[in-house]
Amino acid sequence: MDSFMIRHNVQPVPEPLRIEGVTTKMTPHPDDAEVAAQALLENLSGAERKERHKEQAAPANGTADYYRIISHTIRNTHSLEAKLALRYIAYCEQQIFTADVSESAELESGLYRYQACAEREGGEIFHRWQHILAMYIVRQMSTIPDEQ
């Protein structure tokens, strides 16, 4: 690290990992390649063995350890759901101007599946969810002919 950055307590700005000439297409849900890569990474890190070991040594119902495991599982599930919701919201933001009316209606209904998660998480996820949902609703309303 540069001595200037150390002296002035400046943090380096991370750059996204990119491979020249390779483009990616955002999908609303993880595809098979992503699932396989995740499984490979977990296998290499030994996370799967740790989880299996935890399951084998499950404490009895009603103990403090039992409820700690349950709360940990719920936290992990909420975290995963928040990641999936944010991914779907980002996908909808990408598709808003390229989707036709029928596809827009489908994406809008998909946003409602993540409503509970967005409301629970709040913050940026909820703000982005509300904004993109409003954009889809306005877009659909603009396609309805005026009755006069």
Short mmCIF file of N, CA and C in Angstrom, two decimals:
data_model
loop_
_atom_site.label_atom_id
_atom_site.label_comp_id
_atom_site.label_asym_id
_atom_site.label_seq_id
_atom_site.Cartn_x
_atom_site.Cartn_y
_atom_site.Cartn_z
N MET A 1 0.85 -1.17 0.00
CA MET A 1 0.00 0.00 0.00
C MET A 1 0.89 1.24 0.00
N ASP A 2 0.46 2.26 -0.61
CA ASP A 2 1.19 3.52 -0.72
C ASP A 2 1.34 4.16 0.66
N SER A 3 2.53 4.74 0.94
CA SER A 3 2.76 5.35 2.24
C SER A 3 1.86 6.57 2.45
N PHE A 4 1.50 7.27 1.36
CA PHE A 4 0.58 8.41 1.46
C PHE A 4 -0.77 7.95 2.02
N MET A 5 -1.25 6.80 1.51
CA MET A 5 -2.55 6.28 1.93
C MET A 5 -2.51 5.87 3.40
N ILE A 6 -1.39 5.34 3.84
CA ILE A 6 -1.27 4.92 5.24
C ILE A 6 -1.22 6.14 6.15
N ARG A 7 -0.42 7.15 5.79
CA ARG A 7 -0.28 8.35 6.62
C ARG A 7 -1.58 9.12 6.75
N HIS A 8 -2.36 9.18 5.69
CA HIS A 8 -3.57 9.99 5.69
C HIS A 8 -4.83 9.15 5.91
N ASN A 9 -4.63 7.89 6.26
CA ASN A 9 -5.74 6.99 6.58
C ASN A 9 -6.77 6.95 5.45
N VAL A 10 -6.31 6.84 4.21
CA VAL A 10 -7.18 6.78 3.03
C VAL A 10 -7.35 5.31 2.65
N GLN A 11 -8.58 4.90 2.48
CA GLN A 11 -8.88 3.53 2.10
C GLN A 11 -8.87 3.41 0.58
N PRO A 12 -8.25 2.35 0.04
CA PRO A 12 -8.28 2.16 -1.42
C PRO A 12 -9.71 1.85 -1.88
N VAL A 13 -10.04 2.31 -3.05
CA VAL A 13 -11.38 2.09 -3.61
C VAL A 13 -11.36 0.75 -4.35
N PRO A 14 -12.23 -0.19 -3.95
CA PRO A 14 -12.25 -1.48 -4.64
C PRO A 14 -12.82 -1.33 -6.04
N GLU A 15 -12.28 -2.11 -6.96
CA GLU A 15 -12.77 -2.10 -8.33
C GLU A 15 -13.43 -3.43 -8.63
N PRO A 16 -14.52 -3.42 -9.38
CA PRO A 16 -15.18 -4.68 -9.69
C PRO A 16 -14.29 -5.55 -10.58
N LEU A 17 -14.38 -6.86 -10.39
CA LEU A 17 -13.61 -7.80 -11.18
C LEU A 17 -14.24 -7.91 -12.56
N ARG A 18 -13.47 -7.66 -13.58
CA ARG A 18 -13.98 -7.73 -14.95
C ARG A 18 -12.95 -8.45 -15.82
N ILE A 19 -13.44 -9.20 -16.79
CA ILE A 19 -12.59 -9.87 -17.76
C ILE A 19 -12.86 -9.20 -19.09
N GLU A 20 -11.81 -8.72 -19.74
CA GLU A 20 -11.98 -7.99 -21.00
C GLU A 20 -12.64 -8.88 -22.04
N GLY A 21 -13.61 -8.31 -22.74
CA GLY A 21 -14.30 -9.01 -23.81
C GLY A 21 -15.42 -9.92 -23.36
N VAL A 22 -15.63 -10.05 -22.06
CA VAL A 22 -16.68 -10.92 -21.55
C VAL A 22 -17.79 -10.05 -20.96
N THR A 23 -18.99 -10.28 -21.43
CA THR A 23 -20.12 -9.54 -20.89
C THR A 23 -21.03 -10.53 -20.17
N THR A 24 -21.75 -10.02 -19.21
CA THR A 24 -22.69 -10.87 -18.48
C THR A 24 -24.09 -10.33 -18.66
N LYS A 25 -25.04 -11.23 -18.58
CA LYS A 25 -26.44 -10.85 -18.68
C LYS A 25 -27.08 -11.13 -17.34
N MET A 26 -27.69 -10.12 -16.78
CA MET A 26 -28.36 -10.25 -15.49
C MET A 26 -29.58 -11.14 -15.66
N THR A 27 -29.75 -12.09 -14.76
CA THR A 27 -30.92 -12.95 -14.76
C THR A 27 -31.69 -12.73 -13.45
N PRO A 28 -33.00 -12.97 -13.46
CA PRO A 28 -33.77 -12.71 -12.24
C PRO A 28 -33.47 -13.70 -11.11
N HIS A 29 -33.03 -14.91 -11.46
CA HIS A 29 -32.73 -15.94 -10.47
C HIS A 29 -31.40 -16.60 -10.85
N PRO A 30 -30.70 -17.18 -9.88
CA PRO A 30 -29.43 -17.83 -10.20
C PRO A 30 -29.63 -18.95 -11.23
N ASP A 31 -28.74 -18.99 -12.22
CA ASP A 31 -28.83 -20.06 -13.20
C ASP A 31 -28.01 -21.26 -12.74
N ASP A 32 -28.00 -22.32 -13.54
CA ASP A 32 -27.31 -23.55 -13.15
C ASP A 32 -25.82 -23.34 -12.93
N ALA A 33 -25.21 -22.49 -13.76
CA ALA A 33 -23.77 -22.24 -13.62
C ALA A 33 -23.46 -21.56 -12.29
N GLU A 34 -24.29 -20.63 -11.87
CA GLU A 34 -24.07 -19.95 -10.59
C GLU A 34 -24.25 -20.90 -9.42
N VAL A 35 -25.27 -21.75 -9.50
CA VAL A 35 -25.51 -22.72 -8.44
C VAL A 35 -24.34 -23.69 -8.34
N ALA A 36 -23.84 -24.15 -9.50
CA ALA A 36 -22.70 -25.07 -9.51
C ALA A 36 -21.44 -24.40 -8.96
N ALA A 37 -21.21 -23.14 -9.32
CA ALA A 37 -20.04 -22.42 -8.82
C ALA A 37 -20.14 -22.23 -7.31
N GLN A 38 -21.32 -21.91 -6.81
CA GLN A 38 -21.52 -21.74 -5.37
C GLN A 38 -21.25 -23.05 -4.64
N ALA A 39 -21.76 -24.16 -5.18
CA ALA A 39 -21.54 -25.47 -4.56
C ALA A 39 -20.06 -25.83 -4.55
N LEU A 40 -19.37 -25.51 -5.64
CA LEU A 40 -17.94 -25.77 -5.70
C LEU A 40 -17.18 -24.96 -4.67
N LEU A 41 -17.49 -23.69 -4.55
CA LEU A 41 -16.83 -22.84 -3.56
C LEU A 41 -17.09 -23.32 -2.13
N GLU A 42 -18.33 -23.72 -1.86
CA GLU A 42 -18.64 -24.24 -0.53
C GLU A 42 -17.91 -25.54 -0.25
N ASN A 43 -17.80 -26.38 -1.28
CA ASN A 43 -17.10 -27.65 -1.12
C ASN A 43 -15.62 -27.41 -0.86
N LEU A 44 -15.03 -26.47 -1.60
CA LEU A 44 -13.61 -26.17 -1.42
C LEU A 44 -13.33 -25.54 -0.06
N SER A 45 -14.29 -24.76 0.45
CA SER A 45 -14.08 -24.08 1.73
C SER A 45 -14.39 -24.98 2.92
N GLY A 46 -15.03 -26.09 2.68
CA GLY A 46 -15.38 -26.99 3.76
C GLY A 46 -16.62 -26.56 4.52
N ALA A 47 -17.34 -25.57 4.03
CA ALA A 47 -18.55 -25.07 4.71
C ALA A 47 -19.60 -26.16 4.82
N GLU A 48 -19.70 -26.99 3.78
CA GLU A 48 -20.71 -28.04 3.79
C GLU A 48 -20.43 -29.05 4.91
N ARG A 49 -19.17 -29.40 5.10
CA ARG A 49 -18.82 -30.34 6.18
C ARG A 49 -19.14 -29.75 7.54
N LYS A 50 -18.87 -28.45 7.70
CA LYS A 50 -19.17 -27.79 8.97
C LYS A 50 -20.66 -27.81 9.25
N GLU A 51 -21.49 -27.56 8.22
CA GLU A 51 -22.93 -27.56 8.41
C GLU A 51 -23.44 -28.96 8.76
N ARG A 52 -22.91 -29.99 8.08
CA ARG A 52 -23.32 -31.36 8.37
C ARG A 52 -22.94 -31.73 9.80
N HIS A 53 -21.75 -31.29 10.23
CA HIS A 53 -21.30 -31.58 11.59
C HIS A 53 -22.23 -30.92 12.61
N LYS A 54 -22.66 -29.70 12.34
CA LYS A 54 -23.58 -29.00 13.24
C LYS A 54 -24.91 -29.73 13.32
N GLU A 55 -25.40 -30.22 12.17
CA GLU A 55 -26.69 -30.92 12.15
C GLU A 55 -26.62 -32.22 12.93
N GLN A 56 -25.49 -32.91 12.89
CA GLN A 56 -25.36 -34.18 13.59
C GLN A 56 -25.38 -33.97 15.10
N ALA A 57 -24.83 -32.87 15.56
CA ALA A 57 -24.76 -32.61 17.00
C ALA A 57 -25.87 -31.66 17.43
N ALA A 58 -27.08 -31.88 16.91
CA ALA A 58 -28.20 -30.98 17.23
C ALA A 58 -28.61 -31.14 18.69
N PRO A 59 -28.76 -30.02 19.41
CA PRO A 59 -29.16 -30.10 20.81
C PRO A 59 -30.65 -30.44 20.94
N ALA A 60 -31.04 -30.81 22.14
CA ALA A 60 -32.43 -31.18 22.40
C ALA A 60 -33.35 -29.97 22.31
N ASN A 61 -34.61 -30.24 21.98
CA ASN A 61 -35.61 -29.16 21.91
C ASN A 61 -35.71 -28.43 23.24
N GLY A 62 -35.89 -27.13 23.16
CA GLY A 62 -36.11 -26.33 24.35
C GLY A 62 -34.86 -25.80 25.02
N THR A 63 -33.69 -26.23 24.56
CA THR A 63 -32.45 -25.72 25.16
C THR A 63 -32.04 -24.42 24.50
N ALA A 64 -31.15 -23.70 25.15
CA ALA A 64 -30.69 -22.42 24.61
C ALA A 64 -29.96 -22.63 23.29
N ASP A 65 -29.16 -23.68 23.19
CA ASP A 65 -28.44 -23.95 21.94
C ASP A 65 -29.40 -24.25 20.80
N TYR A 66 -30.48 -24.94 21.09
CA TYR A 66 -31.49 -25.24 20.08
C TYR A 66 -32.06 -23.96 19.50
N TYR A 67 -32.41 -23.01 20.36
CA TYR A 67 -32.98 -21.74 19.89
C TYR A 67 -31.94 -20.86 19.20
N ARG A 68 -30.68 -20.96 19.61
CA ARG A 68 -29.61 -20.23 18.90
C ARG A 68 -29.47 -20.75 17.48
N ILE A 69 -29.54 -22.05 17.31
CA ILE A 69 -29.43 -22.65 15.97
C ILE A 69 -30.62 -22.22 15.11
N ILE A 70 -31.80 -22.22 15.69
CA ILE A 70 -32.99 -21.80 14.95
C ILE A 70 -32.86 -20.33 14.54
N SER A 71 -32.44 -19.47 15.46
CA SER A 71 -32.32 -18.04 15.12
C SER A 71 -31.23 -17.83 14.07
N HIS A 72 -30.16 -18.61 14.15
CA HIS A 72 -29.10 -18.51 13.14
C HIS A 72 -29.63 -18.92 11.76
N THR A 73 -30.43 -19.98 11.73
CA THR A 73 -31.02 -20.45 10.47
C THR A 73 -31.96 -19.40 9.90
N ILE A 74 -32.77 -18.79 10.75
CA ILE A 74 -33.70 -17.76 10.29
C ILE A 74 -32.93 -16.56 9.75
N ARG A 75 -31.89 -16.13 10.46
CA ARG A 75 -31.07 -15.00 9.98
C ARG A 75 -30.45 -15.31 8.63
N ASN A 76 -29.91 -16.52 8.46
CA ASN A 76 -29.31 -16.91 7.18
C ASN A 76 -30.35 -16.93 6.06
N THR A 77 -31.55 -17.42 6.37
CA THR A 77 -32.61 -17.47 5.37
C THR A 77 -33.06 -16.06 4.98
N HIS A 78 -33.19 -15.17 5.95
CA HIS A 78 -33.57 -13.78 5.64
C HIS A 78 -32.48 -13.11 4.82
N SER A 79 -31.22 -13.38 5.14
CA SER A 79 -30.12 -12.80 4.38
C SER A 79 -30.14 -13.28 2.93
N LEU A 80 -30.36 -14.57 2.74
CA LEU A 80 -30.43 -15.12 1.38
C LEU A 80 -31.62 -14.54 0.62
N GLU A 81 -32.76 -14.42 1.30
CA GLU A 81 -33.95 -13.85 0.66
C GLU A 81 -33.72 -12.39 0.27
N ALA A 82 -33.01 -11.64 1.12
CA ALA A 82 -32.70 -10.24 0.80
C ALA A 82 -31.79 -10.15 -0.42
N LYS A 83 -30.83 -11.05 -0.52
CA LYS A 83 -29.94 -11.06 -1.69
C LYS A 83 -30.72 -11.37 -2.96
N LEU A 84 -31.63 -12.35 -2.87
CA LEU A 84 -32.43 -12.70 -4.05
C LEU A 84 -33.37 -11.56 -4.43
N ALA A 85 -33.93 -10.89 -3.43
CA ALA A 85 -34.82 -9.75 -3.70
C ALA A 85 -34.05 -8.63 -4.37
N LEU A 86 -32.87 -8.32 -3.87
CA LEU A 86 -32.06 -7.26 -4.47
C LEU A 86 -31.66 -7.62 -5.89
N ARG A 87 -31.37 -8.88 -6.13
CA ARG A 87 -31.03 -9.33 -7.47
C ARG A 87 -32.22 -9.15 -8.41
N TYR A 88 -33.42 -9.53 -7.95
CA TYR A 88 -34.61 -9.40 -8.79
C TYR A 88 -34.92 -7.94 -9.06
N ILE A 89 -34.76 -7.10 -8.05
CA ILE A 89 -35.00 -5.67 -8.23
C ILE A 89 -34.03 -5.09 -9.25
N ALA A 90 -32.75 -5.47 -9.15
CA ALA A 90 -31.75 -5.00 -10.12
C ALA A 90 -32.09 -5.48 -11.53
N TYR A 91 -32.56 -6.71 -11.64
CA TYR A 91 -32.97 -7.24 -12.95
C TYR A 91 -34.13 -6.43 -13.51
N CYS A 92 -35.11 -6.12 -12.66
CA CYS A 92 -36.26 -5.32 -13.10
C CYS A 92 -35.83 -3.92 -13.52
N GLU A 93 -34.89 -3.33 -12.78
CA GLU A 93 -34.38 -2.01 -13.15
C GLU A 93 -33.69 -2.05 -14.51
N GLN A 94 -33.03 -3.15 -14.80
CA GLN A 94 -32.35 -3.30 -16.08
C GLN A 94 -33.35 -3.49 -17.21
N GLN A 95 -34.46 -4.18 -16.94
CA GLN A 95 -35.43 -4.54 -17.97
C GLN A 95 -36.53 -3.51 -18.19
N ILE A 96 -36.63 -2.50 -17.35
CA ILE A 96 -37.78 -1.58 -17.38
C ILE A 96 -37.98 -0.93 -18.75
N PHE A 97 -36.92 -0.58 -19.42
CA PHE A 97 -37.06 0.14 -20.68
C PHE A 97 -37.02 -0.77 -21.91
N THR A 98 -36.66 -2.04 -21.72
CA THR A 98 -36.58 -2.95 -22.86
C THR A 98 -37.72 -3.95 -22.91
N ALA A 99 -38.44 -4.12 -21.80
CA ALA A 99 -39.52 -5.11 -21.75
C ALA A 99 -40.77 -4.58 -22.43
N ASP A 100 -41.52 -5.49 -23.09
CA ASP A 100 -42.80 -5.09 -23.66
C ASP A 100 -43.85 -5.11 -22.55
N VAL A 101 -45.09 -4.76 -22.87
CA VAL A 101 -46.12 -4.59 -21.86
C VAL A 101 -46.42 -5.90 -21.13
N SER A 102 -46.53 -7.01 -21.85
CA SER A 102 -46.85 -8.28 -21.18
C SER A 102 -45.70 -8.72 -20.28
N GLU A 103 -44.48 -8.52 -20.73
CA GLU A 103 -43.33 -8.87 -19.91
C GLU A 103 -43.24 -7.95 -18.69
N SER A 104 -43.61 -6.69 -18.86
CA SER A 104 -43.62 -5.76 -17.74
C SER A 104 -44.60 -6.19 -16.66
N ALA A 105 -45.77 -6.68 -17.09
CA ALA A 105 -46.76 -7.15 -16.12
C ALA A 105 -46.24 -8.35 -15.35
N GLU A 106 -45.51 -9.22 -16.04
CA GLU A 106 -44.93 -10.40 -15.40
C GLU A 106 -43.85 -9.99 -14.39
N LEU A 107 -43.01 -9.04 -14.77
CA LEU A 107 -41.97 -8.56 -13.86
C LEU A 107 -42.59 -7.85 -12.65
N GLU A 108 -43.66 -7.11 -12.90
CA GLU A 108 -44.35 -6.42 -11.80
C GLU A 108 -44.91 -7.44 -10.80
N SER A 109 -45.54 -8.49 -11.31
CA SER A 109 -46.08 -9.50 -10.39
C SER A 109 -44.96 -10.20 -9.64
N GLY A 110 -43.79 -10.34 -10.27
CA GLY A 110 -42.64 -10.91 -9.58
C GLY A 110 -42.16 -10.02 -8.45
N LEU A 111 -42.29 -8.72 -8.63
CA LEU A 111 -41.89 -7.80 -7.56
C LEU A 111 -42.76 -7.99 -6.31
N TYR A 112 -44.03 -8.32 -6.51
CA TYR A 112 -44.91 -8.52 -5.36
C TYR A 112 -44.49 -9.74 -4.53
N ARG A 113 -43.82 -10.71 -5.16
CA ARG A 113 -43.34 -11.87 -4.40
C ARG A 113 -42.31 -11.45 -3.35
N TYR A 114 -41.59 -10.36 -3.62
CA TYR A 114 -40.55 -9.90 -2.71
C TYR A 114 -41.02 -8.75 -1.82
N GLN A 115 -42.31 -8.47 -1.80
CA GLN A 115 -42.82 -7.35 -1.01
C GLN A 115 -42.53 -7.52 0.48
N ALA A 116 -42.83 -8.69 1.02
CA ALA A 116 -42.61 -8.91 2.46
C ALA A 116 -41.15 -8.76 2.83
N CYS A 117 -40.28 -9.28 1.97
CA CYS A 117 -38.84 -9.16 2.23
C CYS A 117 -38.40 -7.71 2.17
N ALA A 118 -38.86 -6.97 1.17
CA ALA A 118 -38.48 -5.56 1.04
C ALA A 118 -38.96 -4.75 2.23
N GLU A 119 -40.17 -5.02 2.68
CA GLU A 119 -40.70 -4.30 3.84
C GLU A 119 -39.94 -4.67 5.11
N ARG A 120 -39.58 -5.93 5.26
CA ARG A 120 -38.84 -6.38 6.44
C ARG A 120 -37.43 -5.78 6.47
N GLU A 121 -36.77 -5.77 5.32
CA GLU A 121 -35.39 -5.28 5.26
C GLU A 121 -35.33 -3.75 5.35
N GLY A 122 -36.28 -3.08 4.71
CA GLY A 122 -36.29 -1.63 4.74
C GLY A 122 -35.10 -1.05 4.00
N GLY A 123 -34.77 0.17 4.29
CA GLY A 123 -33.59 0.82 3.72
C GLY A 123 -33.57 0.86 2.21
N GLU A 124 -32.40 0.60 1.64
CA GLU A 124 -32.19 0.70 0.20
C GLU A 124 -33.05 -0.30 -0.57
N ILE A 125 -33.16 -1.52 -0.06
CA ILE A 125 -33.95 -2.54 -0.77
C ILE A 125 -35.39 -2.08 -0.89
N PHE A 126 -35.96 -1.60 0.21
CA PHE A 126 -37.36 -1.16 0.18
C PHE A 126 -37.54 0.05 -0.73
N HIS A 127 -36.61 1.00 -0.67
CA HIS A 127 -36.70 2.20 -1.51
C HIS A 127 -36.64 1.82 -2.99
N ARG A 128 -35.68 0.96 -3.35
CA ARG A 128 -35.55 0.55 -4.76
C ARG A 128 -36.75 -0.26 -5.20
N TRP A 129 -37.27 -1.13 -4.31
CA TRP A 129 -38.43 -1.94 -4.63
C TRP A 129 -39.64 -1.05 -4.92
N GLN A 130 -39.87 -0.07 -4.05
CA GLN A 130 -40.99 0.86 -4.25
C GLN A 130 -40.84 1.62 -5.56
N HIS A 131 -39.64 2.11 -5.81
CA HIS A 131 -39.40 2.93 -6.99
C HIS A 131 -39.64 2.14 -8.28
N ILE A 132 -39.08 0.93 -8.36
CA ILE A 132 -39.23 0.17 -9.60
C ILE A 132 -40.67 -0.30 -9.77
N LEU A 133 -41.35 -0.64 -8.68
CA LEU A 133 -42.76 -1.02 -8.76
C LEU A 133 -43.60 0.15 -9.27
N ALA A 134 -43.34 1.33 -8.76
CA ALA A 134 -44.07 2.52 -9.22
C ALA A 134 -43.81 2.77 -10.70
N MET A 135 -42.57 2.57 -11.13
CA MET A 135 -42.26 2.78 -12.55
C MET A 135 -43.03 1.80 -13.43
N TYR A 136 -43.13 0.54 -13.00
CA TYR A 136 -43.89 -0.44 -13.78
C TYR A 136 -45.37 -0.10 -13.81
N ILE A 137 -45.92 0.34 -12.68
CA ILE A 137 -47.34 0.69 -12.63
C ILE A 137 -47.63 1.88 -13.54
N VAL A 138 -46.79 2.91 -13.48
CA VAL A 138 -46.96 4.08 -14.34
C VAL A 138 -46.84 3.69 -15.80
N ARG A 139 -45.89 2.81 -16.09
CA ARG A 139 -45.71 2.38 -17.48
C ARG A 139 -46.95 1.65 -17.99
N GLN A 140 -47.54 0.80 -17.16
CA GLN A 140 -48.75 0.09 -17.59
C GLN A 140 -49.93 1.04 -17.71
N MET A 141 -50.02 2.02 -16.81
CA MET A 141 -51.12 2.98 -16.89
C MET A 141 -51.01 3.83 -18.14
N SER A 142 -49.80 4.11 -18.58
CA SER A 142 -49.64 4.94 -19.77
C SER A 142 -50.03 4.19 -21.05
N THR A 143 -50.10 2.87 -20.98
CA THR A 143 -50.51 2.10 -22.17
C THR A 143 -52.01 1.92 -22.26
N ILE A 144 -52.74 2.23 -21.19
CA ILE A 144 -54.20 2.11 -21.18
C ILE A 144 -54.77 3.33 -21.92
N PRO A 145 -55.60 3.11 -22.93
CA PRO A 145 -56.17 4.26 -23.65
C PRO A 145 -57.15 5.03 -22.79
N ASP A 146 -57.16 6.34 -22.97
CA ASP A 146 -58.09 7.20 -22.22
C ASP A 146 -59.51 6.97 -22.71
N GLU A 147 -60.44 6.87 -21.77
CA GLU A 147 -61.85 6.68 -22.14
C GLU A 147 -62.52 8.05 -22.11
N GLN A 148 -62.92 8.52 -23.25
CA GLN A 148 -63.58 9.82 -23.34
C GLN A 148 -64.76 9.76 -24.25
#
